[in-house]
Short mmCIF file of C-alpha atoms in Angstrom, two decimals:
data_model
loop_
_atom_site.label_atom_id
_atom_site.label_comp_id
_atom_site.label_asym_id
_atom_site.label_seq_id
_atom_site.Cartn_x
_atom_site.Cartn_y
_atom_site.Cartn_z
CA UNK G 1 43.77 -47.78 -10.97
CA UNK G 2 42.94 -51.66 -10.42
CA UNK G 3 44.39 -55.02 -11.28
CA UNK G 4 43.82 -53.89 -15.07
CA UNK G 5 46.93 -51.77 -14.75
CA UNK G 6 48.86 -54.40 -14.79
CA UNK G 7 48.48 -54.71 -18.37
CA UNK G 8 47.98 -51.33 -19.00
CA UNK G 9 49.39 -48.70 -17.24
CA UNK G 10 47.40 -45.92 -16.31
CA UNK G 11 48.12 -42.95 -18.68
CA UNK G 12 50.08 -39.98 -17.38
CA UNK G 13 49.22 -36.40 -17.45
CA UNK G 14 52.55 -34.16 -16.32
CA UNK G 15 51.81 -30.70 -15.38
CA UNK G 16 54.64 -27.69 -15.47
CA UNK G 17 54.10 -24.15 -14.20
CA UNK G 18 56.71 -21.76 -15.73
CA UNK G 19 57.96 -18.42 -15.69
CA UNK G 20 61.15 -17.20 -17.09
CA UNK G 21 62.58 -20.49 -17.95
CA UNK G 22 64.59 -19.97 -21.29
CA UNK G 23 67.43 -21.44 -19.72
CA UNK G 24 66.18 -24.72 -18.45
CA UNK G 25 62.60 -25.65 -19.97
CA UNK G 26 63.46 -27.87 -23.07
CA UNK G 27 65.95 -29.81 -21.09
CA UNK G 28 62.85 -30.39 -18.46
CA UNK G 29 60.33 -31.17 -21.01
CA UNK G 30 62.50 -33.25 -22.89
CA UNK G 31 63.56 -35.34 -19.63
CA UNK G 32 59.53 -35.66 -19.30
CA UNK G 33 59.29 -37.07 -23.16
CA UNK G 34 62.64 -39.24 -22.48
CA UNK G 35 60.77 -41.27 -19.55
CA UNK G 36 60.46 -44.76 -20.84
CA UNK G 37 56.89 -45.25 -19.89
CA UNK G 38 54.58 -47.89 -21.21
CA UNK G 39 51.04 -45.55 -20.64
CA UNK G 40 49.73 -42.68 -22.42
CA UNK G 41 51.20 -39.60 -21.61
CA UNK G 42 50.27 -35.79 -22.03
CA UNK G 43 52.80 -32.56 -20.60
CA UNK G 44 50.86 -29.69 -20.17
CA UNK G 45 52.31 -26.50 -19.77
CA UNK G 46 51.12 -23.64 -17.86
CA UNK G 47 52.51 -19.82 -19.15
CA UNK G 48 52.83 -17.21 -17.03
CA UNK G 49 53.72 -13.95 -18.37
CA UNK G 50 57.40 -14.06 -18.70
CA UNK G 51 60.21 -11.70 -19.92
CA UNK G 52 62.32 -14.08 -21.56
CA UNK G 53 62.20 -16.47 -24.50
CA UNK G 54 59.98 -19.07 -22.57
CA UNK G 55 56.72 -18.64 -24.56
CA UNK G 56 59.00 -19.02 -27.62
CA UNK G 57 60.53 -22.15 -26.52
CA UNK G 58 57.24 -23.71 -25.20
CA UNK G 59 55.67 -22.91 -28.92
CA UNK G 60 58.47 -24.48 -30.60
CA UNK G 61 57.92 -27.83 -28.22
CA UNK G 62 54.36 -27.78 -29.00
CA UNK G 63 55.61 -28.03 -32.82
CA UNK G 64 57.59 -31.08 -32.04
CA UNK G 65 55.86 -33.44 -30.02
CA UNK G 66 52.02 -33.53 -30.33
CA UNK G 67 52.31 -34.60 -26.66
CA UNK G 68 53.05 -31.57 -25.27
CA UNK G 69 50.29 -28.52 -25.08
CA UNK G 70 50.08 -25.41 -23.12
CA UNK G 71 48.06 -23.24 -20.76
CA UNK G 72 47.79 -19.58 -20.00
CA UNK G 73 48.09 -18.44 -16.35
CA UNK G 74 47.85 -14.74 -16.30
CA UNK G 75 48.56 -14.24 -12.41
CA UNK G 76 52.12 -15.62 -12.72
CA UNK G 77 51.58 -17.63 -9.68
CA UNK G 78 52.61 -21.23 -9.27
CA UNK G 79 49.57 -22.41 -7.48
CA UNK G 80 47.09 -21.00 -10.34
CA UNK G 81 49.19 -22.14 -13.13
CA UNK G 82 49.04 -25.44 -11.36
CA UNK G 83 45.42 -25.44 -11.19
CA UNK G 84 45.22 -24.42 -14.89
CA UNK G 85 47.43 -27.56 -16.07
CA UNK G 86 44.82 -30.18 -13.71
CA UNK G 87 41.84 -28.63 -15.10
CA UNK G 88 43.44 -28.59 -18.96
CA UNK G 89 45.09 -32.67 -17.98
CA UNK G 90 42.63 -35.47 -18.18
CA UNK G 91 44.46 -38.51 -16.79
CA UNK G 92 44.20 -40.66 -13.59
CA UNK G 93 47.68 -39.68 -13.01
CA UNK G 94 49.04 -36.38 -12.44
CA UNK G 95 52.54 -35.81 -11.95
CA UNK G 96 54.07 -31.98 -10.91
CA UNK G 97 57.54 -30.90 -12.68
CA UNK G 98 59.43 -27.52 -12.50
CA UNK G 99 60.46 -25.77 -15.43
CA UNK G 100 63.99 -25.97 -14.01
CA UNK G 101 64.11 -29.25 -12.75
CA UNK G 102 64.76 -32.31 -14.63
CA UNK G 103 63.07 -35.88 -14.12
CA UNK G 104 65.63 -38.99 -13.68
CA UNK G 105 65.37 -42.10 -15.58
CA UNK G 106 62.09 -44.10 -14.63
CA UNK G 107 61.05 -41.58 -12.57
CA UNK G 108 57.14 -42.12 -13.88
CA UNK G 109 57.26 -45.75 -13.97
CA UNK G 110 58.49 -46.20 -10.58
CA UNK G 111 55.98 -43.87 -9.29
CA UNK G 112 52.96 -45.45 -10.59
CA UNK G 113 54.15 -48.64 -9.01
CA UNK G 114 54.72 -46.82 -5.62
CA UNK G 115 51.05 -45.47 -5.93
CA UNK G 116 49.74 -49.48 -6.69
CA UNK G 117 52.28 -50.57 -3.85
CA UNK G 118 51.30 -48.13 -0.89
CA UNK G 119 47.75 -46.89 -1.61
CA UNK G 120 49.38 -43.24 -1.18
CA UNK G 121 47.89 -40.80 -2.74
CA UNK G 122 50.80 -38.48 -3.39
CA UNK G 123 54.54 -40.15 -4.04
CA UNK G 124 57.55 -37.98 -3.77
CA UNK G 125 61.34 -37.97 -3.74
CA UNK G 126 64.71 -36.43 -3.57
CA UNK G 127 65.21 -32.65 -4.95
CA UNK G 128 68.39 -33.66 -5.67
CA UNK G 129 70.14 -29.84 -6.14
CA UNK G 130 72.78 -30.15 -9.34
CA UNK G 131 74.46 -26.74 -10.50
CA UNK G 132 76.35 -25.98 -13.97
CA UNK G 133 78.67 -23.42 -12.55
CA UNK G 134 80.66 -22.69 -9.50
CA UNK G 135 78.13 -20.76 -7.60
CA UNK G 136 75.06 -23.55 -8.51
CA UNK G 137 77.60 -26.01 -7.36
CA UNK G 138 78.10 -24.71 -3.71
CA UNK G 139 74.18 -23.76 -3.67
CA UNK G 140 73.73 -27.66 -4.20
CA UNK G 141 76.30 -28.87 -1.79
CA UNK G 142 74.51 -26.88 0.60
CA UNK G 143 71.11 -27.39 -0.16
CA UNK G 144 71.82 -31.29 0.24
CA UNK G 145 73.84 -31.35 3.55
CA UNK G 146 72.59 -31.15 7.08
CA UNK G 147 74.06 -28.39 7.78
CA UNK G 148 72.35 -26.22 5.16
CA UNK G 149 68.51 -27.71 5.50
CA UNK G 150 68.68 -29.73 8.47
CA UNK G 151 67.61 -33.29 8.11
CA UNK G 152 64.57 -32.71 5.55
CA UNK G 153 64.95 -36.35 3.85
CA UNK G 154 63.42 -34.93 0.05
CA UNK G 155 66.81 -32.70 0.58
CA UNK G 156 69.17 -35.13 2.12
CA UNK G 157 67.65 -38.73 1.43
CA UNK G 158 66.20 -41.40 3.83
CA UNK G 159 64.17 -44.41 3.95
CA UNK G 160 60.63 -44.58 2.35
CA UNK G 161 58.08 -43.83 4.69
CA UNK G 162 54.68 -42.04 5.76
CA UNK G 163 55.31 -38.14 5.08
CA UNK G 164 54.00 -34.16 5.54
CA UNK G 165 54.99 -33.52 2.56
CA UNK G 166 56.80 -34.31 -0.69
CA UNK G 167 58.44 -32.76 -3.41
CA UNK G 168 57.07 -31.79 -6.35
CA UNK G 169 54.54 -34.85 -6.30
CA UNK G 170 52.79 -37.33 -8.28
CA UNK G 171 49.21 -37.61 -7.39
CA UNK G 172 46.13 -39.80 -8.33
CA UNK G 173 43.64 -36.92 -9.76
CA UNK G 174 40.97 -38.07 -7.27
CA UNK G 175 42.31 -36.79 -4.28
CA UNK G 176 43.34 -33.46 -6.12
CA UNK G 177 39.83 -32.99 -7.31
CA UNK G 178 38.52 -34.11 -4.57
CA UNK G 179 40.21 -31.33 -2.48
CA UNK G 180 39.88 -28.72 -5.00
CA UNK G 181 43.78 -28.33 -6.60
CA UNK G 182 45.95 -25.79 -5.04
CA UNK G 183 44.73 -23.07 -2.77
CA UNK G 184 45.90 -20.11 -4.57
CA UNK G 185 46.19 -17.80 -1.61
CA UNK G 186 49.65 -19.89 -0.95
CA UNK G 187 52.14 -18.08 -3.67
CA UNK G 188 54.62 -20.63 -1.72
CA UNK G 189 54.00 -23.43 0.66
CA UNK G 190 51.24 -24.10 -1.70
CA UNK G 191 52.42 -28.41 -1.73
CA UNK G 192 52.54 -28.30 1.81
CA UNK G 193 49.09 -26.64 2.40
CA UNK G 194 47.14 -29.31 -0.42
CA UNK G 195 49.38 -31.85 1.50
CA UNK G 196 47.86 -31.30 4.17
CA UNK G 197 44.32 -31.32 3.22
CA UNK G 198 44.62 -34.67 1.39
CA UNK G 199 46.73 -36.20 4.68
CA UNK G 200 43.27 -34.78 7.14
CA UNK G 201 40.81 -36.33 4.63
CA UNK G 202 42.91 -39.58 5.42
CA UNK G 203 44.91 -40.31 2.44
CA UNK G 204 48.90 -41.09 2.95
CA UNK G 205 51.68 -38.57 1.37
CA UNK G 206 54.78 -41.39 0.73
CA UNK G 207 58.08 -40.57 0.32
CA UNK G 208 60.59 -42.80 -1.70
CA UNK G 209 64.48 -42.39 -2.25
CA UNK G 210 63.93 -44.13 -5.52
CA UNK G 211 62.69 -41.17 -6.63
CA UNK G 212 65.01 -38.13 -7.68
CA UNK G 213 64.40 -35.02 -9.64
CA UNK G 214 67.49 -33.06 -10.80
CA UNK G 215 66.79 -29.52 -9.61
CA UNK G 216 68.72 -26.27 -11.38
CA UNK G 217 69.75 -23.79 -7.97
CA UNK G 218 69.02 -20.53 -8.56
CA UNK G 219 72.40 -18.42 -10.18
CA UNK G 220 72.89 -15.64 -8.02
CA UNK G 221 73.07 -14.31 -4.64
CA UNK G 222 70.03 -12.01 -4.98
CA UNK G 223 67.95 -14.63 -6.34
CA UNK G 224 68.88 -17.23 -3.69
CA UNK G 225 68.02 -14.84 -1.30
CA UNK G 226 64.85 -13.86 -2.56
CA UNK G 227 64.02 -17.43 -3.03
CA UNK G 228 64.89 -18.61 0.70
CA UNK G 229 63.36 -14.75 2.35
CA UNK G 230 60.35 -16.29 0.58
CA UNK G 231 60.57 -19.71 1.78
CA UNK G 232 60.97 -18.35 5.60
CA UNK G 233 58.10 -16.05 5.26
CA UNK G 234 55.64 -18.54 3.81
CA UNK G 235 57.16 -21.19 6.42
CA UNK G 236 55.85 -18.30 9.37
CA UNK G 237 52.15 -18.17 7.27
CA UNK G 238 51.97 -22.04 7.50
CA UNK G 239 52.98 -22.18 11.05
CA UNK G 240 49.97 -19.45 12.04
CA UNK G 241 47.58 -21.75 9.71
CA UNK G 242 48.27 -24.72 11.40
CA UNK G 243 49.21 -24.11 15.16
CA UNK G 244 51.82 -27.59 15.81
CA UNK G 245 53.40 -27.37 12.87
CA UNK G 246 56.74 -25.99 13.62
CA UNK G 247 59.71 -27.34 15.09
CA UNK G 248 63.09 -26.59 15.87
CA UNK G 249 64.45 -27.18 12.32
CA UNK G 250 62.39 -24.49 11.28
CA UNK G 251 62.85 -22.05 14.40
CA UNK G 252 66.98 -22.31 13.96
CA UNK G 253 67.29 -20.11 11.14
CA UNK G 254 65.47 -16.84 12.88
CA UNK G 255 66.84 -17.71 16.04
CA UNK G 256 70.41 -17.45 14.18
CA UNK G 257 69.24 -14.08 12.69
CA UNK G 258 68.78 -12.64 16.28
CA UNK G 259 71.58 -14.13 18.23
CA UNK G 260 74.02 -12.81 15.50
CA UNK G 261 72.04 -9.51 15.46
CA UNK G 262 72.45 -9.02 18.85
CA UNK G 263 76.32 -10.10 19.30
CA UNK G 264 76.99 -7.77 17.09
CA UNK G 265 75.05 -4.79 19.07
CA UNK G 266 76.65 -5.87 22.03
CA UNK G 267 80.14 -6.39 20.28
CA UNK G 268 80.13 -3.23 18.93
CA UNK G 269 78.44 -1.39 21.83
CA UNK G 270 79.55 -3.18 25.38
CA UNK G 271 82.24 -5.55 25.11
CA UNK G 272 83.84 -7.69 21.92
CA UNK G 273 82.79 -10.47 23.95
CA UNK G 274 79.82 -10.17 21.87
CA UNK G 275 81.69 -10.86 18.58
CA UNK G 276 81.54 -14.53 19.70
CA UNK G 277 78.42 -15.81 18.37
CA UNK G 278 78.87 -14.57 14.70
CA UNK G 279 82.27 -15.68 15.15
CA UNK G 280 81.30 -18.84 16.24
CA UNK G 281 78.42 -18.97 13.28
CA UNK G 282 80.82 -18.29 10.69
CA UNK G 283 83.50 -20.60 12.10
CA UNK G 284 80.21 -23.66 11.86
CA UNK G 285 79.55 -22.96 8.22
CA UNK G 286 83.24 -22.76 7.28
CA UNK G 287 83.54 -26.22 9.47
CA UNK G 288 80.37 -27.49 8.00
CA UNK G 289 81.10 -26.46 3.96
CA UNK G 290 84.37 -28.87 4.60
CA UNK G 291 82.53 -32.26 4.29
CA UNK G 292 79.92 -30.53 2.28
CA UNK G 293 82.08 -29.54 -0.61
CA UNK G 294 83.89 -32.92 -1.01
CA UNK G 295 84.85 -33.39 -4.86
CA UNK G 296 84.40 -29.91 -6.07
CA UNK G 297 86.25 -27.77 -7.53
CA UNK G 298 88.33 -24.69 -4.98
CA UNK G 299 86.05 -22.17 -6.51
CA UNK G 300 82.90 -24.11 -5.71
CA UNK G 301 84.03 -25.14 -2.06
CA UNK G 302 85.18 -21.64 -1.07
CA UNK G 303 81.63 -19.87 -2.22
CA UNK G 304 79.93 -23.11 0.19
CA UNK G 305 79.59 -20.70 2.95
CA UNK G 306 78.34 -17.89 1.36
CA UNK G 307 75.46 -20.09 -0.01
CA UNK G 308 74.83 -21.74 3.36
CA UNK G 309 74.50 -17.90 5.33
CA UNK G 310 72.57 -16.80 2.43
CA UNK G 311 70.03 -19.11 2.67
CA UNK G 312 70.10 -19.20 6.63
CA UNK G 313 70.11 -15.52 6.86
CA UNK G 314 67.42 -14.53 4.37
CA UNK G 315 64.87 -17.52 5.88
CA UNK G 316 65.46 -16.76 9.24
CA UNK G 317 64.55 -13.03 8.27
CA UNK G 318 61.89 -13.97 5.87
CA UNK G 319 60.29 -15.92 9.25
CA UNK G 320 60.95 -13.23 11.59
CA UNK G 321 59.24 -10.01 9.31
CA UNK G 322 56.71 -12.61 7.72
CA UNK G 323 53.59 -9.93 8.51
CA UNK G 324 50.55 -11.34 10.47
CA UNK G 325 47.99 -9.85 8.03
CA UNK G 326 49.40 -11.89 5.09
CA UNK G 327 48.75 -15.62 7.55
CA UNK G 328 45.09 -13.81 8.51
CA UNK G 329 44.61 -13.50 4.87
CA UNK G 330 45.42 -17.01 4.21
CA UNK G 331 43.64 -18.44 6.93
CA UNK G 332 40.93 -16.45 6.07
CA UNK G 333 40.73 -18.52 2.51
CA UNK G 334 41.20 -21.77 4.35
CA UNK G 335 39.79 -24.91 2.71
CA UNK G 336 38.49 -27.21 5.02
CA UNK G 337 39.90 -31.29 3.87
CA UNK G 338 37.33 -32.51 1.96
CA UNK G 339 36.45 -36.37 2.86
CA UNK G 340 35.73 -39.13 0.27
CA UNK G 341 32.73 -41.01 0.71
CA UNK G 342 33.80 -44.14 2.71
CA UNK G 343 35.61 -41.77 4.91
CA UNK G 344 32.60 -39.51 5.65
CA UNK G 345 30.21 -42.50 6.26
CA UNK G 346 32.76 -43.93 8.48
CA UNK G 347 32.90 -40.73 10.33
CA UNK G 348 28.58 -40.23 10.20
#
C-alpha cells in the first residue's frame, strides 16, 4: 500500500473458517458484501466438514454473488481452514471473520485507513457479544463486563493503542506470508500465537474502538462451557510456550476453581466456616450481574450469573487440567518470527 491508495484503495480479500454455521453464516457473509467499500473485494470461505446445512448455505451464496468462493478444510480446524482461505485469497489485504460474527458498518474502510495511519500490521477491535435470546443475552452482558473477562479492552473497549493481540484481525498479507499463516498445532490461541510472531519480527498489532464486530454467544450451557474449558486450556499451552506471558487476569479463574474447591472440602468436612468463599463467590457474581444486566429483560438478568460461573469455572478448570504433553507438543512445532529484510540487516 503507498500514496496510490489514496485513489484506489487496496482490494480486500475476507477470509471465513466455518463449521456448523446454518444458523448464522448468510447473515455474516452478507454483513461482509454490505460493507460500503470503494476496493475490490473477494470472501473466501473455508468448509470444514459440518453436520448441518452449512455447505448448503455456502453453495447457495456462491450462486449469488460471484464475490464469494469457497475452500475445503478437511481437519475441521480453525487454524488450517484459515491457512486454506490466505493461500486460495490473493489481495494485499486480508481481513479474518467468523461464521457467527457479523461485521459493523465501515468496518473495512476504517481498517484500511488504520493500517495507512499506524504502519500496524494487524488492526483489531471490539468483539462486541450480542445474543437473540435470553440465555445469549446474559452470555453477552457477561462477556462485556469486568467482572466476567477482566479488563481485556477487545471485550470491554478502550483507547487505541499498541497491542498482544487483537480480535479477529485485519492484516497486510506480507507479514502473514512472511511468517507462514497460522501455526496449526494451536486448535485455539492460534491469533495470539501468529500475533506474536509478527509483534518479535517487529511489526505493531493496533487496537482501535472504532472497530466492532457483532459476535453470536454460543446457545447453551454445554457449549459455553466447552468453549471457555477450551479457552483456559489453550491459555495454560500459551503460557508454557512463552514463559512471561501470564498475569493475574489469567491466573484468577483457576485460582477461583481451587479456593471454592477447597471451602467446600473443608465446609463439608471441618467446619461450615469453609462455606464462606463459595458463598462469598456467588454473592460477587450476583453483585456483579446487577450493573451488568442493566436494560435487559428479568429472564436475561437472572441467568447473568450462571453465564459468568460458567465461563469462570470451566476456564479456570480448562487451565488447571490443561496436560503438559499437549504445550510440549506445541512447543515442539514452534515457529521461530521470521524477520523482513530491513529488519534482519539491521540486526546483521
Amino acid at each position: 500500500m503507498n500514496a496510490k491508495s489514496e485513489a484506489q484503495p487496496p482490494a480486500v480479500s475476507v477470509i471465513m473458517p466455518v463449521l456448523n454455521e446454518e444458523r448464522h453464516l448468510r447473515e455474516a457473509v452478507h454483513a461482509i458484501l454490505q460493507q460500503e467499500y470503494a476496493g475490490e473485494m473477494e470472501v473466501v470461505v473455508a468448509l470444514g466438514p459440518s453436520t448441518d446445512r452449512t455447505d448448503e448455505i455456502a453453495a447457495e451464496l456462491v450462486r449469488e454473488d460471484p464475490r464469494v468462493h469457497t475452500v475445503p478444510n478437511p481437519t475441521g480446524r480453525t487454524p488450517a481452514a484459515l491457512n486454506a482461505a490466505i493461500k486460495a485469497s490473493r489481495h494485499p489485504v486480508v481481513v479474518r471473520v467468523d461464521g457467527h460474527a457479523a461485521l459493523s458498518p465501515g468496518y473495512i474502510t476504517t481498517a484500511v485507513r488504520l493500517l495507512e495511519e499506524t504502519g500496524a500490521m494487524n488492526v483489531g477491535g471490539i468483539m462486541h457479544a450480542e445474543g437473540q435470546n435470553d440465555w445469549e443475552h446474559a452470555v453477552a452482558a457477561a462477556m462485556t463486563s469486568k467482572i466476567g473477562v477482566g479488563n481485556a479492552a477487545f471485550h470491554t473497549g478502550g483507547e487505541a493503542q499498541q497491542a498482544e493481540t487483537v480480535y479477529l484481525g485485519v492484516f497486510r498479507r506480507e507479514a502473514l506470508e512472511q511468517q507462514g499463516g497460522y501455526n496449526e498445532e494451536f486448535i485455539r490461541a492460534q491469533d495470539w500465537e501468529l500475533n506474536f510472531r509478527i509483534r518479535e519480527a517487529g511489526g505493531l498489532i493496533w487496537f482501535s474502538p472504532e472497530l466492532k464486530v457483532s459476535y453470536r454467544p454460543r446457545p447453551s450451557v454445554k457449549a459455553l462451557a466447552k468453549q471457555y474449558k477450551d479457552y483456559g486450556r489453550w491459555r495454560h499451552v500459551v503460557a508454557r510456550y512463552h514463559e512471561g506471558s501470564i498475569n493475574l487476569r489469567y491466573l484468577a479463574p483457576p485460582t477461583a476453581v481451587c479456593a471454592i474447591a477447597a471451602g467446600v472440602v473443608v465446609g463439608a468436612a471441618l467446619t461450615p466456616w469453609g462455606f464462606v468463599v463459595p458463598g462469598g463467590y456467588l454473592a460477587a457474581i450476583v453483585a456483579g450481574s446487577l450493573p451488568a444486566g442493566k436494560g435487559l429483560p428479568l429472564k436475561a438478568r437472572l441467568r447473568i450469573p450462571v453465564a459468568l460461573a460458567t465461563m469462570h469455572m470451566s476456564w479456570g478448570w480448562g487451565f488447571l487440567t490443561s496436560p503438559r504433553s499437549l504445550a510440549k507438543k506445541v512447543i515442539a512445532s514452534r515457529r521461530p518470527a521470521v524477520l523482513g529484510e530491513t529488519q534482519a540487516a539491521q540486526e546483521a
